[in-house]
Coordinates of C-alpha atoms in Angstrom, one line a residue:
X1 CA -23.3 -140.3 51.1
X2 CA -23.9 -138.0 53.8
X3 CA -23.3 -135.0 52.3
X4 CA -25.8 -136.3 49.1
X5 CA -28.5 -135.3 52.0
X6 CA -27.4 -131.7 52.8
X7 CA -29.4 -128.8 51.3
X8 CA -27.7 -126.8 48.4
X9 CA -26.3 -123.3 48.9
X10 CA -27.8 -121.1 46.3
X11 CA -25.5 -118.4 45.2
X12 CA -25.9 -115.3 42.5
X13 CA -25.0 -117.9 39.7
X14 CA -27.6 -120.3 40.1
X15 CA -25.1 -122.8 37.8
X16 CA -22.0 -122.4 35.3
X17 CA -23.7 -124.3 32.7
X18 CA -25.4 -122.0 30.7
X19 CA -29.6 -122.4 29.6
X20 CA -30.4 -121.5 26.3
X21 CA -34.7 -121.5 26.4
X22 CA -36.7 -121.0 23.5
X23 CA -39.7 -118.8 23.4
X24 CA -42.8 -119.3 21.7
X25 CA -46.5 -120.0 22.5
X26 CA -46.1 -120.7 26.6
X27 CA -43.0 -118.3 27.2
X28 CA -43.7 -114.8 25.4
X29 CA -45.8 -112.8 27.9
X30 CA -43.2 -110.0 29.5
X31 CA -44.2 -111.7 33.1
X32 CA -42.9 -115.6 31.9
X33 CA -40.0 -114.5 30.2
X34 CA -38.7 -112.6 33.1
X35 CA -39.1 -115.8 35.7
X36 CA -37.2 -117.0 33.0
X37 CA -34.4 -114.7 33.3
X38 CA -34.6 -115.2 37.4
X39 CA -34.5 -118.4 37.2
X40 CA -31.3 -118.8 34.7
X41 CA -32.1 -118.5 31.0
X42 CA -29.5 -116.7 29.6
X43 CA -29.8 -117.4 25.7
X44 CA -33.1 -117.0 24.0
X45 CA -33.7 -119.0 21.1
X46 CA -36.1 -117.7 18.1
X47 CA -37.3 -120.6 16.4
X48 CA -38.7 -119.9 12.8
X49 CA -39.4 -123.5 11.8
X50 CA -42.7 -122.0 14.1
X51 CA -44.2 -118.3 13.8
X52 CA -43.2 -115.8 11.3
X53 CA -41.2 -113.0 11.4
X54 CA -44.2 -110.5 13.0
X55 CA -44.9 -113.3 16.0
X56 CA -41.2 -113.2 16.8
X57 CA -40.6 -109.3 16.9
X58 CA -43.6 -109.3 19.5
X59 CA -41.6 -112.1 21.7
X60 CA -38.1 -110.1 21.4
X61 CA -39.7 -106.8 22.5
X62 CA -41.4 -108.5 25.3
X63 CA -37.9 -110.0 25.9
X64 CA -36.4 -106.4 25.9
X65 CA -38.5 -105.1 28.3
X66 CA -38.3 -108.2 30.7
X67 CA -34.1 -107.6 30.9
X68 CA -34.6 -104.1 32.0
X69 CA -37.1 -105.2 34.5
X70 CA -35.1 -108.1 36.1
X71 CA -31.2 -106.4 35.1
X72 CA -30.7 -109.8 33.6
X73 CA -28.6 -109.8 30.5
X74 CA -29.7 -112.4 27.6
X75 CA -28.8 -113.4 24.1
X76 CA -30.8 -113.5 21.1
X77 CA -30.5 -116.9 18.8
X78 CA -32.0 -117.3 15.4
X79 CA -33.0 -120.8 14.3
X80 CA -33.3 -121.7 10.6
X81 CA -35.9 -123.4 9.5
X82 CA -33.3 -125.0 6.8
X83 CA -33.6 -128.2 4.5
X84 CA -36.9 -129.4 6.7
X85 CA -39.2 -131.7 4.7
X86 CA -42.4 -131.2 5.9
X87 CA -46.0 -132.9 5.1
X88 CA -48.6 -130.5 4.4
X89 CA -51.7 -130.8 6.3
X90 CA -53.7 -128.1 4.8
X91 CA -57.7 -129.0 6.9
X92 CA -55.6 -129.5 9.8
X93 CA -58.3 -132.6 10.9
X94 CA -55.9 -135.6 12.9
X95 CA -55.0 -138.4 11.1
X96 CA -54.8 -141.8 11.9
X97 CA -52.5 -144.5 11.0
X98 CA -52.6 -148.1 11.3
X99 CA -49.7 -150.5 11.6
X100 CA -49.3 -152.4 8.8
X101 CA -51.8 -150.2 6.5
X102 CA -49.5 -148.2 3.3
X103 CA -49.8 -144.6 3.1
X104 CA -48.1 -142.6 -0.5
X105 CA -45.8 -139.5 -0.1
X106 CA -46.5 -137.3 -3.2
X107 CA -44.9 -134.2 -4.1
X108 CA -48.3 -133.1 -5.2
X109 CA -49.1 -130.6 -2.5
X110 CA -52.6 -129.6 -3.9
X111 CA -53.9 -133.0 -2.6
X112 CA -55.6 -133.4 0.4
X113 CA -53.5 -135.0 3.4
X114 CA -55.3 -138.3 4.6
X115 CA -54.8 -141.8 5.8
X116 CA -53.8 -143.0 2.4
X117 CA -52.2 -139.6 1.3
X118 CA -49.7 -137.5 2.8
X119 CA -48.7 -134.2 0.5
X120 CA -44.9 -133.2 1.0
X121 CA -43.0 -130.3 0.2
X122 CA -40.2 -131.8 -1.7
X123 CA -40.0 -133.0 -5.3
X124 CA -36.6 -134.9 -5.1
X125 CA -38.1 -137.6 -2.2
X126 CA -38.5 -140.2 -4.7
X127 CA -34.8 -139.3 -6.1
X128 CA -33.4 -139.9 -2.3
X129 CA -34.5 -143.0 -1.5
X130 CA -34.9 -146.7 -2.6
X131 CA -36.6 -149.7 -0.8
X132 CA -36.2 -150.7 3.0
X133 CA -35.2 -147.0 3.6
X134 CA -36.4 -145.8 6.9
X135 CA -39.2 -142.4 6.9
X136 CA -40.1 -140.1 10.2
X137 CA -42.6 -138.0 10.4
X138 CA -44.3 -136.3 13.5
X139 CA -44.4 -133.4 15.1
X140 CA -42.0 -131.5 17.1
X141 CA -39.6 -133.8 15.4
X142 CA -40.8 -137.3 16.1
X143 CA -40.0 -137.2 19.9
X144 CA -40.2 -141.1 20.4
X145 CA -44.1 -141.0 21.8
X146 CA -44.9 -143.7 19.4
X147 CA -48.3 -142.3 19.7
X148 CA -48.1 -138.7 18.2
X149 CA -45.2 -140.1 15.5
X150 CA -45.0 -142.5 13.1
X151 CA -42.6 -144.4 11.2
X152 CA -42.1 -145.3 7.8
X153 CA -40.8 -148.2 5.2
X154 CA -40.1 -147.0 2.1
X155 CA -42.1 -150.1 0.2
X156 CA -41.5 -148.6 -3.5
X157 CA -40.8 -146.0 -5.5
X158 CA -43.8 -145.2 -8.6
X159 CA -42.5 -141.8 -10.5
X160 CA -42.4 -138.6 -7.9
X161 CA -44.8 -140.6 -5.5
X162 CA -42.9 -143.1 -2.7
X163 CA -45.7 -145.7 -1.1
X164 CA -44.2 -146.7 2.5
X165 CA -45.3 -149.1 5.2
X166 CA -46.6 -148.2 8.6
X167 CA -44.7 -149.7 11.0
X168 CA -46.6 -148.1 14.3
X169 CA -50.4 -147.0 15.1
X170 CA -50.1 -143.2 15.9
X171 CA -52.5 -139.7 15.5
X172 CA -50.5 -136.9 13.7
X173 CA -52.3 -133.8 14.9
X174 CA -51.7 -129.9 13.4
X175 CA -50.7 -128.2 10.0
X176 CA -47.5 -129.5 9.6
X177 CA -45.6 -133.1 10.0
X178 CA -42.1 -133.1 10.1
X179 CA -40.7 -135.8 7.8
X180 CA -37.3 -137.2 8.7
X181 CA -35.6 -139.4 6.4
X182 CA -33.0 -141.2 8.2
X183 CA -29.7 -141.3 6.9
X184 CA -30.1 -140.1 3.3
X185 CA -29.0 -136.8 1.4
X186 CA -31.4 -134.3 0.6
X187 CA -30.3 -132.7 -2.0
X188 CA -31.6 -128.6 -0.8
X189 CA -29.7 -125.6 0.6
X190 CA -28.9 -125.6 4.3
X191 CA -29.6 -121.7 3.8
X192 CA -33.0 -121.8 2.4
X193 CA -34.4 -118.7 0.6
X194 CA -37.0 -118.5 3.4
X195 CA -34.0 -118.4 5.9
X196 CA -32.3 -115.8 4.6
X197 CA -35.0 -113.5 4.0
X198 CA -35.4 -113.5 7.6
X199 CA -31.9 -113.6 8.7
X200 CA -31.2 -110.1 6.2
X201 CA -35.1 -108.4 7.7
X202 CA -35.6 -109.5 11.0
X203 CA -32.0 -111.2 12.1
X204 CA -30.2 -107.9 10.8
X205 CA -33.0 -105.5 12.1
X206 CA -32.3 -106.7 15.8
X207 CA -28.6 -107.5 15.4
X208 CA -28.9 -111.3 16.6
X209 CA -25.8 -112.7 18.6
X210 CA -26.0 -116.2 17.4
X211 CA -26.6 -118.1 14.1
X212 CA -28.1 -121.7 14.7
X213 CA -27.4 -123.5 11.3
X214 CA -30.2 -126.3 11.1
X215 CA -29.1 -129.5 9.4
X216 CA -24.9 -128.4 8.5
X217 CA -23.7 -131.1 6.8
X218 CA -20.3 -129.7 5.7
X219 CA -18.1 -127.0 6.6
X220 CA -19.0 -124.8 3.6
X221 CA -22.5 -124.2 5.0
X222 CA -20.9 -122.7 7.7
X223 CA -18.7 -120.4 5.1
X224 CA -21.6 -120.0 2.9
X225 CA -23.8 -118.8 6.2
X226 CA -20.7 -116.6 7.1
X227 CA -20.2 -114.5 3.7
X228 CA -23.6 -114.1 3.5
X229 CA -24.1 -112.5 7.4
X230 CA -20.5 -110.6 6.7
X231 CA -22.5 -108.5 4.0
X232 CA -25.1 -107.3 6.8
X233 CA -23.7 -104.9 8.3
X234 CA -23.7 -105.8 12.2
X235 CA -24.2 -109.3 11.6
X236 CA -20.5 -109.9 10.6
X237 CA -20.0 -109.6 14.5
X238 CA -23.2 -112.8 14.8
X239 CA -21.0 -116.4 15.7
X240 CA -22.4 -119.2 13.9
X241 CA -23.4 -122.4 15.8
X242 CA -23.3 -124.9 13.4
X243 CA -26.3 -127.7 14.3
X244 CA -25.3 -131.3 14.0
X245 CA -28.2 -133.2 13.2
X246 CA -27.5 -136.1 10.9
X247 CA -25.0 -138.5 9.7
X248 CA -23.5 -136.3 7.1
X249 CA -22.7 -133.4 9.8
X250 CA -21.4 -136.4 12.0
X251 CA -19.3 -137.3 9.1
X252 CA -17.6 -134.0 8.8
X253 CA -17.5 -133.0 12.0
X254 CA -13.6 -132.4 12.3
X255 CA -14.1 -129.6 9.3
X256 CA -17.5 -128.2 10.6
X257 CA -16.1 -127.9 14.3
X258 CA -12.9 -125.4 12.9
X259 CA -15.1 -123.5 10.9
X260 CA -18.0 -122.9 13.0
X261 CA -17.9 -120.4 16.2
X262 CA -19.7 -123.6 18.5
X263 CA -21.7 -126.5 17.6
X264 CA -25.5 -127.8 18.6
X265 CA -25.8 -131.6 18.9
X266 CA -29.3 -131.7 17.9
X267 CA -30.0 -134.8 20.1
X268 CA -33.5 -135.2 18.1
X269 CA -32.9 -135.6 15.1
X270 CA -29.5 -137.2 15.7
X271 CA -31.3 -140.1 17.5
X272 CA -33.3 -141.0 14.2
X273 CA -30.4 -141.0 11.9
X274 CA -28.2 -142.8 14.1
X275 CA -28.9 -146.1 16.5
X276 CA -30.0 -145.4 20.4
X277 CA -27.4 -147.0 21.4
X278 CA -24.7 -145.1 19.3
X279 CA -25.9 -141.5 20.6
X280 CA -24.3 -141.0 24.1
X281 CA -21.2 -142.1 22.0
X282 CA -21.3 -139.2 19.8
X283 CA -22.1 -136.7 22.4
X284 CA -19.4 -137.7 24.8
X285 CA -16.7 -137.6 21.4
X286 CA -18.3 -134.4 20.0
X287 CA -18.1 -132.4 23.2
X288 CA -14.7 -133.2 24.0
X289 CA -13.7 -132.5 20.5
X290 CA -15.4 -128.8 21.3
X291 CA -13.9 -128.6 24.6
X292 CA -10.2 -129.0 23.3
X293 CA -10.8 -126.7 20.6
X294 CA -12.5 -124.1 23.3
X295 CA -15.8 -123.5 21.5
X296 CA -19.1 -123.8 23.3
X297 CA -20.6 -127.1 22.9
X298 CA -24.8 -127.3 23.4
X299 CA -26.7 -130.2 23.8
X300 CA -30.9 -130.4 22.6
X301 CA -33.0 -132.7 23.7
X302 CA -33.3 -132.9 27.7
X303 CA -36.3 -133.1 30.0
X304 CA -38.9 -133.8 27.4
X305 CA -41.3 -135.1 30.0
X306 CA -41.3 -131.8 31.8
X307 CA -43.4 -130.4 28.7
X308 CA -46.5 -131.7 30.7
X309 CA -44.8 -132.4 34.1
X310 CA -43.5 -130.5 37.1
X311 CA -40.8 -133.2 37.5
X312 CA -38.4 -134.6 35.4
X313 CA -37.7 -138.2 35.0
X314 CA -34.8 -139.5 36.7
X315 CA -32.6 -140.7 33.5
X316 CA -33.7 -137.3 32.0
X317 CA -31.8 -135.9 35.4
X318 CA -29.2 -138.2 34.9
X319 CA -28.6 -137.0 31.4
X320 CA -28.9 -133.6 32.3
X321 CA -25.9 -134.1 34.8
X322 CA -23.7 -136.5 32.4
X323 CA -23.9 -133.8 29.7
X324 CA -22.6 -131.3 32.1
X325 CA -19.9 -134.4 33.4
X326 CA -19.0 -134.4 30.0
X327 CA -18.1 -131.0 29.5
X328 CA -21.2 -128.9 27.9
X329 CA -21.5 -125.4 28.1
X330 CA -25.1 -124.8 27.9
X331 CA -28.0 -126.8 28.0
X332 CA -30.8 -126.0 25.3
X333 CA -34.3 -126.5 26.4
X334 CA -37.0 -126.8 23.3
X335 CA -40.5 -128.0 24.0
X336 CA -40.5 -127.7 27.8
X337 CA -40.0 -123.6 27.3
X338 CA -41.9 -123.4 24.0
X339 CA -45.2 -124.9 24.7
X340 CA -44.5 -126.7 28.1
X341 CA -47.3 -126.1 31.6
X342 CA -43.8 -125.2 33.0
X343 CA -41.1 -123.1 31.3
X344 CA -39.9 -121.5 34.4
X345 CA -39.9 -124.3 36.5
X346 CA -38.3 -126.3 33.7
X347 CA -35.5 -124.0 33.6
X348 CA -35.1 -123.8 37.6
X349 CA -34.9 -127.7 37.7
X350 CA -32.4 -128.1 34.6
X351 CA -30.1 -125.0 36.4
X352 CA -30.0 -126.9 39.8
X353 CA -29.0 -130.3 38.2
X354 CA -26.1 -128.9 36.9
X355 CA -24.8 -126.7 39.5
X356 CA -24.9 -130.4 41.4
X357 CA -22.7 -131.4 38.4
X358 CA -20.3 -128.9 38.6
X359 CA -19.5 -129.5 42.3
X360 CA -18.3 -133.1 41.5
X361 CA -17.1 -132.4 37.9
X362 CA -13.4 -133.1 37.9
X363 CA -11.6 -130.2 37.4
X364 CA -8.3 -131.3 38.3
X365 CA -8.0 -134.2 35.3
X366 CA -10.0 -132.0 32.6
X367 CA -7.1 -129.6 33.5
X368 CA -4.5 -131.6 32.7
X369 CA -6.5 -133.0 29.8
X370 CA -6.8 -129.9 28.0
X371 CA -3.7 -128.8 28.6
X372 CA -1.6 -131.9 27.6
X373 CA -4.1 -131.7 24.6
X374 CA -3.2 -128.2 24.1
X375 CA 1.0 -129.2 23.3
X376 CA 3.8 -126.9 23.7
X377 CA 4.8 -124.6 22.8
X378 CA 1.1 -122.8 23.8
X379 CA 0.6 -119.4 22.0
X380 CA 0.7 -116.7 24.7
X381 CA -2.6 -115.9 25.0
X382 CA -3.5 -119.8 25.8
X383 CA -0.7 -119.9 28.2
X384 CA -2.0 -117.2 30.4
X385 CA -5.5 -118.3 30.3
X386 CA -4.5 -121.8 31.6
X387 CA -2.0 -119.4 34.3
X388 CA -4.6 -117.8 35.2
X389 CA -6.8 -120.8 35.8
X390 CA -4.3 -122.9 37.6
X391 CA -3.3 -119.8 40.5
X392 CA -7.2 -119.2 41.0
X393 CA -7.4 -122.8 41.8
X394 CA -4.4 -122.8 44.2
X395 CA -5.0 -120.4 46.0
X396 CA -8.7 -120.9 46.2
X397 CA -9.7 -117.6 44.6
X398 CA -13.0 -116.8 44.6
X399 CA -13.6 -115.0 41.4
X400 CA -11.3 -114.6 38.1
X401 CA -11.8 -111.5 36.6
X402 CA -10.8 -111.1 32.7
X403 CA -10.2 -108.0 31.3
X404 CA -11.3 -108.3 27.2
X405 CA -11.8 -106.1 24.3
X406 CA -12.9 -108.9 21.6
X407 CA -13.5 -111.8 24.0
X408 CA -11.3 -114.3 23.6
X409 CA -9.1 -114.1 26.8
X410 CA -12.3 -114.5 28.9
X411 CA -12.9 -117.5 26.3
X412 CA -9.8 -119.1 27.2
X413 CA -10.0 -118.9 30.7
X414 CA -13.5 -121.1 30.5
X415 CA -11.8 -123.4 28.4
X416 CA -10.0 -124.2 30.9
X417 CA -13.5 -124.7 33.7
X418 CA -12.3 -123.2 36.2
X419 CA -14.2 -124.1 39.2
X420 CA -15.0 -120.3 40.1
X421 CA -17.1 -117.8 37.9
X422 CA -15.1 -115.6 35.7
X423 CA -16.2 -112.3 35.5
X424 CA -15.4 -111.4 31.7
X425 CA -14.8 -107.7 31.3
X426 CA -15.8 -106.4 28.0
X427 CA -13.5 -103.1 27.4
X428 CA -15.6 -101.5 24.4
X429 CA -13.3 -99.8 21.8
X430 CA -14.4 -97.2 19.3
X431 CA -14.4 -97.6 15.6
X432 CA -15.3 -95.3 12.8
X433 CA -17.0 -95.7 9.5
X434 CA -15.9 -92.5 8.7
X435 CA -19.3 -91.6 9.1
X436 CA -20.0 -91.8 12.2
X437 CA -18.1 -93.1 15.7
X438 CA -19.4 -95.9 17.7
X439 CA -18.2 -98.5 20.3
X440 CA -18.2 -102.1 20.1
X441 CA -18.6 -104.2 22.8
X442 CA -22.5 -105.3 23.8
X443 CA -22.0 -108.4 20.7
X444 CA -18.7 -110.1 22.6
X445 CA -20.2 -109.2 26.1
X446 CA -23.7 -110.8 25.2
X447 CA -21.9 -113.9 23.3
X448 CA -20.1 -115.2 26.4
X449 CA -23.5 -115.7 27.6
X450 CA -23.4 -119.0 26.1
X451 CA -19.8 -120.2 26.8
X452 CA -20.0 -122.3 30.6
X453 CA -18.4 -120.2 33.9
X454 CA -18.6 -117.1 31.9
X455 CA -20.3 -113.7 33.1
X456 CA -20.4 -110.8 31.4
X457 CA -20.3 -106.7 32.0
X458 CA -19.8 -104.3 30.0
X459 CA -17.1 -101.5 31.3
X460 CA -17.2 -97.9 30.8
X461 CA -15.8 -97.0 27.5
X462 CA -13.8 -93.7 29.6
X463 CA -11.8 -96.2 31.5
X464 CA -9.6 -98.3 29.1
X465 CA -8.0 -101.5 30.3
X466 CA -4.8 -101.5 28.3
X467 CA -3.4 -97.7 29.8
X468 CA -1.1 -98.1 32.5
X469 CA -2.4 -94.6 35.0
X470 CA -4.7 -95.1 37.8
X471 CA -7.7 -94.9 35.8
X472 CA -7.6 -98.9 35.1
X473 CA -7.9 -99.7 38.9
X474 CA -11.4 -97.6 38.4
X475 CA -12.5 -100.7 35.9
X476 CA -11.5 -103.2 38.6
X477 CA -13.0 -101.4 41.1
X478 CA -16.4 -101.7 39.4
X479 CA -16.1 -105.3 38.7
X480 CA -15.1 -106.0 42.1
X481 CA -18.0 -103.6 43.3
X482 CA -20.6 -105.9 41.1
X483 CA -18.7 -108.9 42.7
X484 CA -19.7 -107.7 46.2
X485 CA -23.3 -106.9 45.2
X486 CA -24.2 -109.9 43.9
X487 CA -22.2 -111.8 46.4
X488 CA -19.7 -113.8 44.4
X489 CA -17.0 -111.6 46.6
X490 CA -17.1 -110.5 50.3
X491 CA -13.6 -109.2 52.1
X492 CA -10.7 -111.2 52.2
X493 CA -11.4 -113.5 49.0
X494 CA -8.7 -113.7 46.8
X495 CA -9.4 -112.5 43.5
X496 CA -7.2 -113.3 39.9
X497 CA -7.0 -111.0 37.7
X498 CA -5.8 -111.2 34.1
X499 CA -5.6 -107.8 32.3
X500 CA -3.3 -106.3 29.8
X501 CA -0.6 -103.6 30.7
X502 CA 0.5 -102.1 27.6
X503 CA 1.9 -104.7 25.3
X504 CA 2.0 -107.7 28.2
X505 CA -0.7 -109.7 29.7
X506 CA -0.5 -109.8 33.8
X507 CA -2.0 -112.4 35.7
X508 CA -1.8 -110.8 39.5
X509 CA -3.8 -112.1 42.6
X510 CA -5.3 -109.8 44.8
X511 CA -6.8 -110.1 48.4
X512 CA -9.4 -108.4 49.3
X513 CA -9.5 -105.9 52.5
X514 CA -12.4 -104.7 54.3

């Protein structure tokens, strides 16, 4: 209890658990996106459900320019827009609901929206459901303020139009509602044409890191998503996070979780399709299913009152800390960066709750877990990962440094949460077109950004890793340099390393001298 009451150490880290903000309105200016890169972003999320294509390029550049100001290295993540039924508020005037009053759903979009009307842009509405069915609409994806959301009873069905039932007095304010229909198929692409125009202009154009699929319901969206990025040039290097959203991705979550590169429990909309009290089940499941299978897991949906707030509230920093307790590798923050009084601060606070996490997470029985989980015999890779893991641990290393050309050693190691950073080394190799040479490198060095413990930097392409001369102690010597400078590791730490020497893997422990 005592030690509850002692001031935390800050370090160069702030926390292992990775912050994935996304910018719009409040957190585009080059000054606030570079307190957000101090204070621990290290994904940025491009939302295009908001904005178009022009708004965004104006963000990323701002972006650019803020990660050569503060050295900071951060990821770029597209969002689809994908299967989102929306209600079209062309005057944009508020509209007011009473309980109890009926309001029609047509998908007759040149009509006005009102109290009696709201215009949708779907045709198949009245296809999809059938009486007692349960509708959402809000916006910013009905957030549970019963007072800027409302929700719907589907009362009957007359032709295209379905007449529901308030059930809750609320203002809808803007252009746009977001309509939710809980627990029912929608019968429209998860890669909507509108998607992929900007994914093949704007994605491709700036060589995006991550895919987030909005609304995957089976594992073929994520193959679909994946031929269609593989014939982009770059963007067959872009992982695909696949966005769990609704009972039908819940359903086929096994399949979606081995196709997909990592997986987004979109806490939001989740919590409409599913009961309040079932949700905290399915994140605590669906993140261990991701740790096991080592691919990041990211969880939506935290600190919403720190949109208008400097503080959170205190379940909100409970949950915070039990999603890290449970295993997530990065914390996605929507509202309070996009149009919250406090992205920065927002960030700061969600960064320090889980580096408290992380000192009490328990490393020892995950370790065992996952590797018990893991059975025998282990491929070789996996077994020197967990090696490497388990000797840092003994002997109380300070640093585990990863030598990688595609990523996935580094990958293994975090698997495994070690309780010190690991420094991945990216090794770039050189490939050839025929046409012309380049190196590859800055996509698996930017995509560990996202993956918890991990750390990236990119080596120089004249030392290689895998030679066997004296040149490969010049890579180490530059990691261990930018451990020093950033004060992860200071003279007599004991540093592992795990590196390939020709055709083996070495795991070796070094100490440090003066």
């Amino acid at each position: 209890m005592a030690s509850i009451l002692e001031p935390s150490k800050s370090s160069f880290f702030p926390a292992m658990t990775k912050i994935v903000g996304t910018l719009g309105p409040k957190s585009r200016s080059v000054e606030v996106i570079s307190g957000c890169l101090k204070a621990g972003m290290s994904v940025a999320r491009f939302d295009f459900s908001l904005g178009d294509a022009d708004y965004h390029q104006e963000t990323l550049e701002n972006l650019k320019a803020s990660i050569k100001t503060t050295k900071k290295l951060c990821a770029v993540m597209l969002d689809t827009a994908g299967p989102e039924l929306q209600v079209v508020n062309k005057s944009e005037q508020p509209i007011s609901l009473k309980a109890d009053a009926t309001v029609t759903l047509t998908p007759d979009e040149g009509q006005e929206a009102s109290s009696d009307v709201f215009p949708i842009n779907f045709g198949g509405l009245s296809k999809a459901v059938k009486k007692g069915d349960t509708i959402f609409i809000g916006q910013y994806l009905f957030t549970g303020s019963e007072t800027t959301s409302v929700w719907l009873e589907v009362d009957e069905v007359k032709g295209d139009d379905v007449v529901c039932v308030v059930k809750n007095s609320a203002t809808l304010t803007g252009s746009l509602f977001t309509l939710h229909a809980s627990q029912i198929h929608i019968d429209l692409p998860t890669l909507s044409d509108k998607d992929k125009e900007v994914i093949s202009t704007w994605g491709a154009q700036n060589k995006i890191d991550f895919l987030s699929l909005s609304f995957t319901r089976h594992a073929e969206d994520v193959r679909e998503a994946r031929e269609f990025l593989s014939k982009l040039g770059d963007l067959g290097q872009t992982q695909i996070f696949a966005k769990i959203e609704s009972v039908e991705g819940l359903t086929h979550f096994d399949e979606i979780l081995q196709e997909a590169d990592g997986i987004i429990l979109s806490r939001g909309n989740l919590g409409i399709d599913l009961p309040p009290e079932k949700v905290f089940l399915f994140q605590k499941a669906a993140v261990h299913k991701c740790n096991m299978a080592g691919k990041p897991a990211v969880v939506t949906r935290v600190v919403g009152s720190m949109t208008d707030n400097l503080r959170p509230t205190r379940a909100e920093a409970t949950d915070v800390a039990n999603a890290v307790l449970d295993g997530t590798d990065a914390i996605l923050l929507g509202a309070g960066t996009l149009r919250g009084l406090y992205p920065i601060e927002t960030i700061s606070t969600v960064g320090r709750i889980c580096a408290e996490a992380e000192k009490v997470f328990n490393q020892d029985l995950y370790f065992k877990k996952t590797v018990k989980f893991v059975w025998e015999p282990m491929t070789h890779l996996e077994s020197i990962a967990s090696s490497a893991v388990r000797a840092a641990i003994k002997v109380k290393a300070s640093v585990i440094i990863c030598f990688t050309s595609s990523g996935r050693a580094a990958r293994l190691i975090a698997k495994y949460r070690p309780t010190m950073p690991v420094l991945s080394v990216v090794i770039p190799r050189l490939k050839t077109n025929q046409l012309k040479w380049s190196f590859t490198g800055a996509f698996e060095a930017r995509q560990s950004l996202i993956v918890r413990g991990l750390f990236p930097m990119l080596a120089d392409p004249r030392h290689p890793a895998e030679s066997t001369n004296a040149s490969n102690e010049s890579v180490l010597k530059v990691a261990l340099d930018h451990g020093k400078a950033s004060g992860v590791v200071k003279s007599h730490d004991r540093v592992v390393i795990c590196q390939k020497v020709g055709d083996a893997s070495v795991v070796k422990i070094i100490e440090l001298e003066d």
